[in-house]
mmCIF file of C-alpha atoms (C1' of nucleotides) and ligand atoms in Angstrom:
data_model
loop_
_atom_site.group_PDB
_atom_site.id
_atom_site.type_symbol
_atom_site.label_atom_id
_atom_site.label_comp_id
_atom_site.label_asym_id
_atom_site.label_seq_id
_atom_site.Cartn_x
_atom_site.Cartn_y
_atom_site.Cartn_z
ATOM 1 C CA MET A 1 -79.196 108.280 -18.564
ATOM 2 C CA THR A 2 -76.792 106.131 -20.534
ATOM 3 C CA THR A 3 -78.417 104.107 -23.260
ATOM 4 C CA SER A 4 -76.944 101.202 -25.161
ATOM 5 C CA ILE A 5 -76.390 103.443 -28.164
ATOM 6 C CA ASP A 6 -74.525 105.810 -25.902
ATOM 7 C CA ARG A 7 -72.212 103.012 -24.866
ATOM 8 C CA GLU A 8 -71.568 101.981 -28.451
ATOM 9 C CA VAL A 9 -70.761 105.530 -29.453
ATOM 10 C CA GLU A 10 -68.558 105.852 -26.403
ATOM 11 C CA SER A 11 -66.338 102.957 -27.410
ATOM 12 C CA ARG A 12 -66.302 103.930 -31.056
ATOM 13 C CA LEU A 13 -65.042 107.386 -30.158
ATOM 14 C CA ALA A 14 -62.573 105.985 -27.639
ATOM 15 C CA GLU A 15 -61.033 103.859 -30.397
ATOM 16 C CA GLN A 16 -60.360 107.014 -32.340
ATOM 17 C CA ASP A 17 -59.196 109.074 -29.359
ATOM 18 C CA VAL A 18 -62.127 111.420 -29.760
ATOM 19 C CA ARG A 19 -63.707 112.639 -26.545
ATOM 20 C CA TYR A 20 -67.389 112.003 -25.938
ATOM 21 C CA THR A 21 -68.251 115.368 -24.478
ATOM 22 C CA ARG A 22 -71.423 116.920 -23.164
ATOM 23 C CA GLY A 23 -72.317 118.613 -26.461
ATOM 24 C CA ARG A 24 -71.657 115.472 -28.468
ATOM 25 C CA ARG A 25 -73.798 113.466 -26.080
ATOM 26 C CA MET A 26 -76.627 115.924 -26.530
ATOM 27 C CA VAL A 27 -76.457 115.522 -30.280
ATOM 28 C CA VAL A 28 -76.459 111.730 -30.121
ATOM 29 C CA ALA A 29 -79.299 111.746 -27.603
ATOM 30 C CA GLY A 30 -81.323 114.121 -29.778
ATOM 31 C CA LEU A 31 -80.901 111.948 -32.842
ATOM 32 C CA SER A 32 -81.514 108.719 -30.910
ATOM 33 C CA SER A 33 -84.971 109.814 -29.921
ATOM 34 C CA ALA A 34 -85.926 111.157 -33.349
ATOM 35 C CA GLY A 35 -88.124 109.361 -35.856
ATOM 36 C CA GLY A 36 -86.072 110.610 -38.783
ATOM 37 C CA PRO A 37 -83.086 112.765 -39.660
ATOM 38 C CA LEU A 38 -82.832 116.183 -38.015
ATOM 39 C CA SER A 39 -81.209 119.428 -39.127
ATOM 40 C CA ALA A 40 -78.854 121.503 -37.025
ATOM 41 C CA ALA A 41 -81.636 123.992 -36.385
ATOM 42 C CA GLU A 42 -84.046 121.265 -35.327
ATOM 43 C CA LEU A 43 -81.502 119.814 -32.940
ATOM 44 C CA HIS A 44 -80.740 123.262 -31.611
ATOM 45 C CA ALA A 45 -84.384 123.918 -30.837
ATOM 46 C CA GLY A 46 -84.753 120.396 -29.470
ATOM 47 C CA VAL A 47 -82.310 121.087 -26.675
ATOM 48 C CA GLY A 48 -83.872 124.410 -25.748
ATOM 49 C CA ASN A 49 -81.189 126.403 -27.502
ATOM 50 C CA GLU A 50 -78.521 125.250 -25.093
ATOM 51 C CA LEU A 51 -75.477 124.193 -27.077
ATOM 52 C CA PRO A 52 -74.434 127.122 -29.295
ATOM 53 C CA LEU A 53 -74.882 126.631 -33.012
ATOM 54 C CA SER A 54 -71.178 126.797 -33.745
ATOM 55 C CA SER A 55 -70.505 124.011 -31.262
ATOM 56 C CA LEU A 56 -73.458 122.044 -32.551
ATOM 57 C CA TYR A 57 -72.194 122.199 -36.114
ATOM 58 C CA ARG A 58 -68.744 121.205 -34.957
ATOM 59 C CA SER A 59 -70.137 118.249 -33.064
ATOM 60 C CA LEU A 60 -72.038 117.131 -36.136
ATOM 61 C CA ALA A 61 -68.846 117.293 -38.194
ATOM 62 C CA VAL A 62 -66.801 115.421 -35.604
ATOM 63 C CA LEU A 63 -69.414 112.699 -35.205
ATOM 64 C CA GLU A 64 -69.800 112.340 -38.948
ATOM 65 C CA GLU A 65 -66.054 112.041 -39.350
ATOM 66 C CA ALA A 66 -66.020 109.379 -36.655
ATOM 67 C CA GLY A 67 -68.688 107.388 -38.482
ATOM 68 C CA VAL A 68 -71.322 107.905 -35.806
ATOM 69 C CA LEU A 69 -73.599 110.117 -37.888
ATOM 70 C CA ALA A 70 -74.612 110.106 -41.526
ATOM 71 C CA PRO A 71 -75.711 113.240 -43.359
ATOM 72 C CA HIS A 72 -78.944 113.240 -45.289
ATOM 73 C CA HIS A 73 -79.209 115.854 -47.983
ATOM 74 C CA GLY A 74 -82.862 116.459 -48.333
ATOM 75 C CA THR A 75 -84.641 119.658 -49.005
ATOM 76 C CA LYS A 76 -83.040 122.778 -50.243
ATOM 77 C CA GLY A 77 -80.237 124.347 -48.252
ATOM 78 C CA LEU A 78 -80.515 122.020 -45.316
ATOM 79 C CA THR A 79 -78.546 118.997 -44.193
ATOM 80 C CA ARG A 80 -80.194 116.608 -41.804
ATOM 81 C CA TYR A 81 -78.275 114.041 -39.792
ATOM 82 C CA GLU A 82 -79.145 110.644 -38.450
ATOM 83 C CA LEU A 83 -77.324 107.915 -36.586
ATOM 84 C CA ALA A 84 -75.158 105.769 -38.836
ATOM 85 C CA GLU A 85 -76.586 102.448 -39.931
ATOM 86 C CA TRP A 86 -74.390 100.337 -37.647
ATOM 87 C CA LEU A 87 -76.129 102.129 -34.753
ATOM 88 C CA ARG A 88 -79.696 102.480 -35.946
ATOM 89 C CA GLY A 89 -79.904 99.661 -38.450
ATOM 90 C CA HIS A 90 -80.499 99.891 -42.153
ATOM 91 C CA HIS A 91 -83.744 101.499 -43.186
ATOM 92 C CA HIS A 92 -85.308 103.597 -45.896
ATOM 93 C CA HIS A 93 -87.128 106.908 -45.972
ATOM 94 C CA LEU A 94 -90.619 108.118 -46.644
ATOM 95 C CA ILE A 95 -90.524 111.763 -47.688
ATOM 96 C CA CYS A 96 -93.752 113.742 -47.631
ATOM 97 C CA THR A 97 -93.801 116.275 -50.457
ATOM 98 C CA GLN A 98 -96.571 118.135 -48.662
ATOM 99 C CA CYS A 99 -95.190 118.757 -45.183
ATOM 100 C CA GLY A 100 -91.542 117.897 -45.798
ATOM 101 C CA ALA A 101 -91.329 115.326 -43.023
ATOM 102 C CA VAL A 102 -88.810 112.523 -43.433
ATOM 103 C CA GLU A 103 -89.833 109.320 -41.734
ATOM 104 C CA ASP A 104 -87.666 106.289 -41.104
ATOM 105 C CA VAL A 105 -89.142 103.032 -42.254
ATOM 106 C CA ALA A 106 -87.866 99.596 -41.344
ATOM 107 C CA VAL A 107 -87.427 97.104 -44.104
ATOM 108 C CA THR A 108 -87.948 93.354 -44.028
ATOM 109 C CA ASP A 109 -85.153 90.949 -44.872
ATOM 110 C CA ARG A 110 -87.040 89.831 -47.942
ATOM 111 C CA HIS A 111 -87.421 93.365 -49.247
ATOM 112 C CA GLU A 112 -83.863 94.168 -48.420
ATOM 113 C CA SER A 113 -82.430 91.199 -50.259
ATOM 114 C CA GLN A 114 -84.519 92.060 -53.311
ATOM 115 C CA VAL A 115 -83.279 95.616 -53.287
ATOM 116 C CA GLU A 116 -79.718 94.462 -52.826
ATOM 117 C CA ARG A 117 -79.914 92.116 -55.755
ATOM 118 C CA VAL A 118 -81.099 94.979 -57.985
ATOM 119 C CA VAL A 119 -78.351 97.215 -56.612
ATOM 120 C CA ASP A 120 -75.672 94.619 -57.316
ATOM 121 C CA GLU A 121 -76.884 93.937 -60.835
ATOM 122 C CA ILE A 122 -77.139 97.610 -61.733
ATOM 123 C CA SER A 123 -73.707 98.290 -60.274
ATOM 124 C CA SER A 124 -71.828 95.490 -61.935
ATOM 125 C CA ALA A 125 -73.321 96.411 -65.297
ATOM 126 C CA ALA A 126 -71.828 99.885 -64.803
ATOM 127 C CA SER A 127 -68.444 98.745 -63.411
ATOM 128 C CA PHE A 128 -69.410 100.468 -60.198
ATOM 129 C CA THR A 129 -68.443 99.191 -56.748
ATOM 130 C CA PRO A 130 -71.472 99.627 -54.492
ATOM 131 C CA VAL A 131 -70.930 100.353 -50.815
ATOM 132 C CA SER A 132 -74.389 101.371 -49.701
ATOM 133 C CA HIS A 133 -77.724 102.352 -51.103
ATOM 134 C CA ALA A 134 -80.631 104.564 -50.231
ATOM 135 C CA LEU A 135 -84.212 103.996 -51.313
ATOM 136 C CA GLU A 136 -86.235 107.134 -50.856
ATOM 137 C CA ILE A 137 -89.967 107.097 -51.411
ATOM 138 C CA GLU A 138 -91.668 110.402 -52.102
ATOM 139 C CA GLY A 139 -95.375 110.954 -51.719
ATOM 140 C CA ARG A 140 -97.973 111.876 -49.097
ATOM 141 C CA CYS A 141 -97.698 110.866 -45.491
ATOM 142 C CA ALA A 142 -100.669 109.543 -43.517
ATOM 143 C CA ARG A 143 -101.322 112.953 -42.003
ATOM 144 C CA CYS A 144 -101.234 114.819 -45.327
ATOM 145 C CA THR A 145 -103.388 112.449 -47.362
ATOM 146 C CA MET B 1 -80.233 123.078 -83.252
ATOM 147 C CA THR B 2 -83.692 122.096 -82.028
ATOM 148 C CA THR B 3 -83.823 118.645 -80.538
ATOM 149 C CA SER B 4 -86.863 116.551 -79.797
ATOM 150 C CA ILE B 5 -86.526 117.357 -76.117
ATOM 151 C CA ASP B 6 -86.482 121.005 -77.038
ATOM 152 C CA ARG B 7 -89.787 120.585 -78.845
ATOM 153 C CA GLU B 8 -91.345 118.786 -75.903
ATOM 154 C CA VAL B 9 -90.235 121.473 -73.507
ATOM 155 C CA GLU B 10 -91.479 124.094 -75.911
ATOM 156 C CA SER B 11 -95.017 122.773 -75.915
ATOM 157 C CA ARG B 12 -95.018 122.115 -72.194
ATOM 158 C CA LEU B 13 -94.082 125.707 -71.514
ATOM 159 C CA ALA B 14 -96.544 126.989 -74.105
ATOM 160 C CA GLU B 15 -99.356 125.176 -72.276
ATOM 161 C CA GLN B 16 -98.471 127.153 -69.183
ATOM 162 C CA ASP B 17 -97.926 130.471 -70.945
ATOM 163 C CA VAL B 18 -94.280 130.448 -69.973
ATOM 164 C CA ARG B 19 -91.874 131.730 -72.602
ATOM 165 C CA TYR B 20 -89.067 129.513 -73.798
ATOM 166 C CA THR B 21 -86.344 132.108 -73.888
ATOM 167 C CA ARG B 22 -82.698 132.022 -74.819
ATOM 168 C CA GLY B 23 -81.479 131.515 -71.235
ATOM 169 C CA ARG B 24 -84.000 128.768 -70.565
ATOM 170 C CA ARG B 25 -82.978 127.043 -73.781
ATOM 171 C CA MET B 26 -79.368 127.143 -72.714
ATOM 172 C CA VAL B 27 -80.239 125.478 -69.416
ATOM 173 C CA VAL B 28 -82.257 122.721 -71.071
ATOM 174 C CA ALA B 29 -79.542 122.160 -73.663
ATOM 175 C CA GLY B 30 -76.877 121.980 -70.989
ATOM 176 C CA LEU B 31 -78.816 119.418 -69.002
ATOM 177 C CA SER B 32 -79.788 117.435 -72.089
ATOM 178 C CA SER B 33 -76.190 116.742 -72.948
ATOM 179 C CA ALA B 34 -75.122 115.912 -69.402
ATOM 180 C CA GLY B 35 -74.585 112.402 -68.058
ATOM 181 C CA GLY B 36 -76.010 113.316 -64.674
ATOM 182 C CA PRO B 37 -77.470 116.197 -62.698
ATOM 183 C CA LEU B 38 -75.627 119.525 -62.802
ATOM 184 C CA SER B 39 -75.373 122.372 -60.335
ATOM 185 C CA ALA B 40 -75.930 126.022 -61.151
ATOM 186 C CA ALA B 41 -72.178 126.613 -61.050
ATOM 187 C CA GLU B 42 -71.496 123.677 -63.366
ATOM 188 C CA LEU B 43 -74.084 124.910 -65.846
ATOM 189 C CA HIS B 44 -72.684 128.406 -65.600
ATOM 190 C CA ALA B 45 -69.199 127.211 -66.434
ATOM 191 C CA GLY B 46 -70.589 124.925 -69.123
ATOM 192 C CA VAL B 47 -71.889 127.844 -71.126
ATOM 193 C CA GLY B 48 -68.684 129.827 -70.820
ATOM 194 C CA ASN B 49 -70.078 132.083 -68.127
ATOM 195 C CA GLU B 50 -72.575 133.629 -70.488
ATOM 196 C CA LEU B 51 -75.959 133.722 -68.797
ATOM 197 C CA PRO B 52 -75.581 135.614 -65.501
ATOM 198 C CA LEU B 53 -75.959 133.562 -62.354
ATOM 199 C CA SER B 54 -79.050 135.422 -61.213
ATOM 200 C CA SER B 55 -80.773 134.658 -64.503
ATOM 201 C CA LEU B 56 -79.537 131.096 -64.431
ATOM 202 C CA TYR B 57 -80.982 130.504 -60.987
ATOM 203 C CA ARG B 58 -84.236 132.081 -62.066
ATOM 204 C CA SER B 59 -84.406 129.868 -65.119
ATOM 205 C CA LEU B 60 -83.841 126.809 -62.956
ATOM 206 C CA ALA B 61 -86.684 127.877 -60.674
ATOM 207 C CA VAL B 62 -89.044 128.592 -63.553
ATOM 208 C CA LEU B 63 -88.279 125.306 -65.282
ATOM 209 C CA GLU B 64 -88.663 123.372 -62.053
ATOM 210 C CA GLU B 65 -92.006 125.038 -61.396
ATOM 211 C CA ALA B 66 -93.095 124.130 -64.911
ATOM 212 C CA GLY B 67 -92.185 120.494 -64.320
ATOM 213 C CA VAL B 68 -89.362 120.471 -66.844
ATOM 214 C CA LEU B 69 -86.560 120.064 -64.318
ATOM 215 C CA ALA B 70 -86.217 118.104 -61.108
ATOM 216 C CA PRO B 71 -83.847 119.090 -58.319
ATOM 217 C CA HIS B 72 -81.424 116.553 -56.978
ATOM 218 C CA HIS B 73 -80.192 117.145 -53.442
ATOM 219 C CA GLY B 74 -77.001 115.244 -53.319
ATOM 220 C CA THR B 75 -73.988 116.917 -51.890
ATOM 221 C CA LYS B 76 -73.789 119.478 -49.146
ATOM 222 C CA GLY B 77 -74.834 123.009 -49.935
ATOM 223 C CA LEU B 78 -75.438 122.313 -53.569
ATOM 224 C CA THR B 79 -78.532 121.540 -55.590
ATOM 225 C CA ARG B 80 -78.108 119.782 -58.906
ATOM 226 C CA TYR B 81 -80.825 119.709 -61.527
ATOM 227 C CA GLU B 82 -81.747 117.233 -64.195
ATOM 228 C CA LEU B 83 -84.475 116.914 -66.784
ATOM 229 C CA ALA B 84 -87.728 115.621 -65.340
ATOM 230 C CA GLU B 85 -88.478 111.956 -65.792
ATOM 231 C CA TRP B 86 -91.156 112.470 -68.446
ATOM 232 C CA LEU B 87 -88.374 113.954 -70.585
ATOM 233 C CA ARG B 88 -85.369 111.819 -69.763
ATOM 234 C CA GLY B 89 -87.022 108.633 -68.569
ATOM 235 C CA HIS B 90 -86.885 107.055 -65.161
ATOM 236 C CA HIS B 91 -83.439 106.082 -63.971
ATOM 237 C CA HIS B 92 -81.343 105.756 -60.848
ATOM 238 C CA HIS B 93 -78.057 107.223 -59.690
ATOM 239 C CA LEU B 94 -74.560 105.986 -59.020
ATOM 240 C CA ILE B 95 -72.832 108.351 -56.624
ATOM 241 C CA CYS B 96 -69.074 108.123 -56.258
ATOM 242 C CA THR B 97 -68.027 108.889 -52.698
ATOM 243 C CA GLN B 98 -64.484 109.504 -53.914
ATOM 244 C CA CYS B 99 -64.872 112.069 -56.694
ATOM 245 C CA GLY B 100 -68.461 113.142 -56.051
ATOM 246 C CA ALA B 101 -69.669 112.407 -59.561
ATOM 247 C CA VAL B 102 -73.321 111.497 -60.000
ATOM 248 C CA GLU B 103 -73.980 109.224 -62.943
ATOM 249 C CA ASP B 104 -77.336 108.359 -64.441
ATOM 250 C CA VAL B 105 -77.996 104.682 -64.847
ATOM 251 C CA ALA B 106 -80.777 103.156 -66.875
ATOM 252 C CA VAL B 107 -82.844 100.453 -65.293
ATOM 253 C CA THR B 108 -84.415 97.423 -66.893
ATOM 254 C CA ASP B 109 -88.138 96.797 -66.748
ATOM 255 C CA ARG B 110 -87.528 93.741 -64.615
ATOM 256 C CA HIS B 111 -85.460 95.659 -62.083
ATOM 257 C CA GLU B 112 -87.914 98.484 -62.093
ATOM 258 C CA SER B 113 -90.917 96.328 -61.399
ATOM 259 C CA GLN B 114 -89.079 94.640 -58.538
ATOM 260 C CA VAL B 115 -88.207 97.969 -57.008
ATOM 261 C CA GLU B 116 -91.741 99.196 -57.464
ATOM 262 C CA ARG B 117 -93.178 96.192 -55.728
ATOM 263 C CA VAL B 118 -90.938 96.818 -52.725
ATOM 264 C CA VAL B 119 -91.870 100.497 -52.754
ATOM 265 C CA ASP B 120 -95.579 99.708 -52.806
ATOM 266 C CA GLU B 121 -95.349 97.169 -50.015
ATOM 267 C CA ILE B 122 -93.274 99.416 -47.785
ATOM 268 C CA SER B 123 -95.608 102.329 -48.427
ATOM 269 C CA SER B 124 -98.875 100.581 -47.785
ATOM 270 C CA ALA B 125 -97.507 99.166 -44.530
ATOM 271 C CA ALA B 126 -96.879 102.752 -43.429
ATOM 272 C CA SER B 127 -100.134 104.263 -44.744
ATOM 273 C CA PHE B 128 -98.028 106.292 -47.113
ATOM 274 C CA THR B 129 -99.105 107.205 -50.638
ATOM 275 C CA PRO B 130 -96.084 106.815 -52.900
ATOM 276 C CA VAL B 131 -95.699 109.087 -55.882
ATOM 277 C CA SER B 132 -92.145 108.438 -56.935
ATOM 278 C CA HIS B 133 -88.981 106.848 -55.677
ATOM 279 C CA ALA B 134 -85.255 107.282 -55.962
ATOM 280 C CA LEU B 135 -82.705 104.514 -55.630
ATOM 281 C CA GLU B 136 -79.270 105.951 -55.053
ATOM 282 C CA ILE B 137 -76.244 103.696 -55.007
ATOM 283 C CA GLU B 138 -73.147 104.984 -53.271
ATOM 284 C CA GLY B 139 -69.691 103.564 -53.850
ATOM 285 C CA ARG B 140 -66.711 103.910 -56.156
ATOM 286 C CA CYS B 141 -67.034 104.692 -59.832
ATOM 287 C CA ALA B 142 -65.007 102.894 -62.487
ATOM 288 C CA ARG B 143 -62.443 105.701 -62.595
ATOM 289 C CA CYS B 144 -61.922 105.827 -58.842
ATOM 290 C CA THR B 145 -61.631 102.100 -58.161
ATOM 291 C "C1'" DT C 1 -97.763 151.876 -82.669
ATOM 292 C "C1'" DC C 2 -99.120 151.614 -77.898
ATOM 293 C "C1'" DT C 3 -99.588 149.145 -73.750
ATOM 294 C "C1'" DA C 4 -99.351 145.572 -70.495
ATOM 295 C "C1'" DT C 5 -96.894 141.949 -68.972
ATOM 296 C "C1'" DA C 6 -92.908 138.823 -68.802
ATOM 297 C "C1'" DG C 7 -88.023 138.425 -68.591
ATOM 298 C "C1'" DT C 8 -83.288 140.111 -67.698
ATOM 299 C "C1'" DG C 9 -78.981 141.557 -65.264
ATOM 300 C "C1'" DA C 10 -76.146 143.701 -61.737
ATOM 301 C "C1'" DG C 11 -75.703 143.892 -57.290
ATOM 302 C "C1'" DA C 12 -77.516 143.654 -52.489
ATOM 303 C "C1'" DA C 13 -79.417 140.717 -49.115
ATOM 304 C "C1'" DT C 14 -80.286 136.192 -46.943
ATOM 305 C "C1'" DG C 15 -79.344 132.174 -44.376
ATOM 306 C "C1'" DG C 16 -77.191 127.765 -43.544
ATOM 307 C "C1'" DT C 17 -72.643 126.514 -42.593
ATOM 308 C "C1'" DT C 18 -67.719 127.055 -41.599
ATOM 309 C "C1'" DC C 19 -63.791 129.557 -39.690
ATOM 310 C "C1'" DT C 20 -61.132 132.278 -36.163
ATOM 311 C "C1'" DC C 21 -59.240 132.932 -31.914
ATOM 312 C "C1'" DA C 22 -59.151 133.577 -27.148
ATOM 313 C "C1'" DA C 23 -60.805 131.102 -23.090
ATOM 314 C "C1'" DT C 24 -61.656 126.710 -20.856
ATOM 315 C "C1'" DC C 25 -61.408 121.789 -20.110
ATOM 316 C "C1'" DA C 26 -59.366 117.026 -19.649
ATOM 317 C "C1'" DG C 27 -55.798 113.881 -19.665
ATOM 318 C "C1'" DT C 28 -50.920 113.125 -18.216
ATOM 319 C "C1'" DA C 29 -46.456 113.566 -15.940
ATOM 320 C "C1'" DA C 30 -43.921 115.250 -12.206
ATOM 321 C "C1'" DT D 1 -51.964 118.238 -6.205
ATOM 322 C "C1'" DT D 2 -49.768 121.090 -9.722
ATOM 323 C "C1'" DA D 3 -48.048 122.177 -14.164
ATOM 324 C "C1'" DC D 4 -48.114 121.201 -18.806
ATOM 325 C "C1'" DT D 5 -50.262 120.174 -23.194
ATOM 326 C "C1'" DG D 6 -53.432 119.464 -26.562
ATOM 327 C "C1'" DA D 7 -58.497 119.116 -27.253
ATOM 328 C "C1'" DT D 8 -62.804 121.548 -26.936
ATOM 329 C "C1'" DT D 9 -65.782 125.391 -26.599
ATOM 330 C "C1'" DG D 10 -68.315 129.806 -27.638
ATOM 331 C "C1'" DA D 11 -69.098 134.316 -29.704
ATOM 332 C "C1'" DG D 12 -68.891 136.359 -33.653
ATOM 333 C "C1'" DA D 13 -66.972 137.100 -38.297
ATOM 334 C "C1'" DA D 14 -66.532 135.163 -42.718
ATOM 335 C "C1'" DC D 15 -68.113 132.291 -46.510
ATOM 336 C "C1'" DC D 16 -70.845 130.997 -50.292
ATOM 337 C "C1'" DA D 17 -74.901 129.074 -52.658
ATOM 338 C "C1'" DT D 18 -79.094 130.969 -53.402
ATOM 339 C "C1'" DT D 19 -82.731 134.514 -53.480
ATOM 340 C "C1'" DC D 20 -84.360 139.188 -53.802
ATOM 341 C "C1'" DT D 21 -84.652 144.027 -55.630
ATOM 342 C "C1'" DC D 22 -85.317 147.167 -59.051
ATOM 343 C "C1'" DA D 23 -84.524 149.520 -63.145
ATOM 344 C "C1'" DC D 24 -84.276 148.231 -67.818
ATOM 345 C "C1'" DT D 25 -85.589 145.474 -71.986
ATOM 346 C "C1'" DA D 26 -88.146 142.256 -74.905
ATOM 347 C "C1'" DT D 27 -92.404 140.276 -76.363
ATOM 348 C "C1'" DA D 28 -97.268 139.523 -77.302
ATOM 349 C "C1'" DG D 29 -101.555 141.471 -78.168
ATOM 350 C "C1'" DA D 30 -104.904 145.370 -79.014
HETATM 351 MN MN1 LIG E 1 -83.351 107.666 -41.431
HETATM 352 MN MN1 LIG E 2 -80.249 111.595 -63.100
HETATM 353 ZN ZN1 LIG E 3 -96.827 115.019 -44.689
HETATM 354 ZN ZN1 LIG E 4 -65.429 108.585 -58.828
#
DNA sequence: TCTATAGTGAGAATGGTTCTCAATCAGTAA
DNA sequence: TTACTGATTGAGAACCATTCTCACTATAGA
């Protein structure tokens, strides 16, 4: 099945003369259907341990380099990846300190513009040029309350 | 030299029957005088490679457990630590994508209350119980512009 | 002082991630 | 189609931040 995200990734990679191979498609598909960022190990398990780990890691690196994926450095010794914002849309994260789950959360335009105003004011006061921001909320998820 | 932070850490550890030893003091001192979170390797170098790495890592773990330090998972394969918020005060981070530096940035009460309102609204919409938040701004620092 | 417990340091072990290299695949030209 | 060429893959070794082990030392309390 070819989704719309698949098609967008396809053309993005074509622009950069990077092939959209079977393994890379599996990674994108795995992350497309996830509710939050996934680690290499989680992706590996998610595809029934097809796709060798070395290839999986290489695919993650290639797709990150191509701007298709964004790394998310969460808990200790583990990098999780998610689709880049131009594919999935901007969002923030709810991180459960109990079970460790990271959940995507959409954000309204009103909230987003408020956050952006704060980001811009903080940045300009520090002579910093902001490119993006991440608002991460830690606490207890609905299941762990 | 015994700073005020030193005294606060001292009593916090005393409450928990955890000794405030030479190595632990070196870690707290190193982080007190830093402008952002530091990794184990950075701390190690900062004290002239006194304090063996195994002891340094153990001190970081003990101080984190005691609530004196907070880990910051920023870059790949590297955990940086900073003083907990009750010691250093709440702040946010400017992360330079060019040089990798992480800089603390103070936040005004007005900004903070705006951010907190957004955090609360996002959380309650997701049945999430927020405990803390982190606003991380990525971009170029003044030096790398 | 004696004893029990906490802390230390050197090095081994662990585990996520990256690297190596030979084999295979995909695009291109003849 | 066939031959050529560079990209991609997979198995395993290597890497490196972090954690563990264990014998030794320091400290607090009886
Ligand atoms: Mn996400
Ligand atoms: Mn900080
Ligand atoms: Zn949870
Ligand atoms: Zn910089």
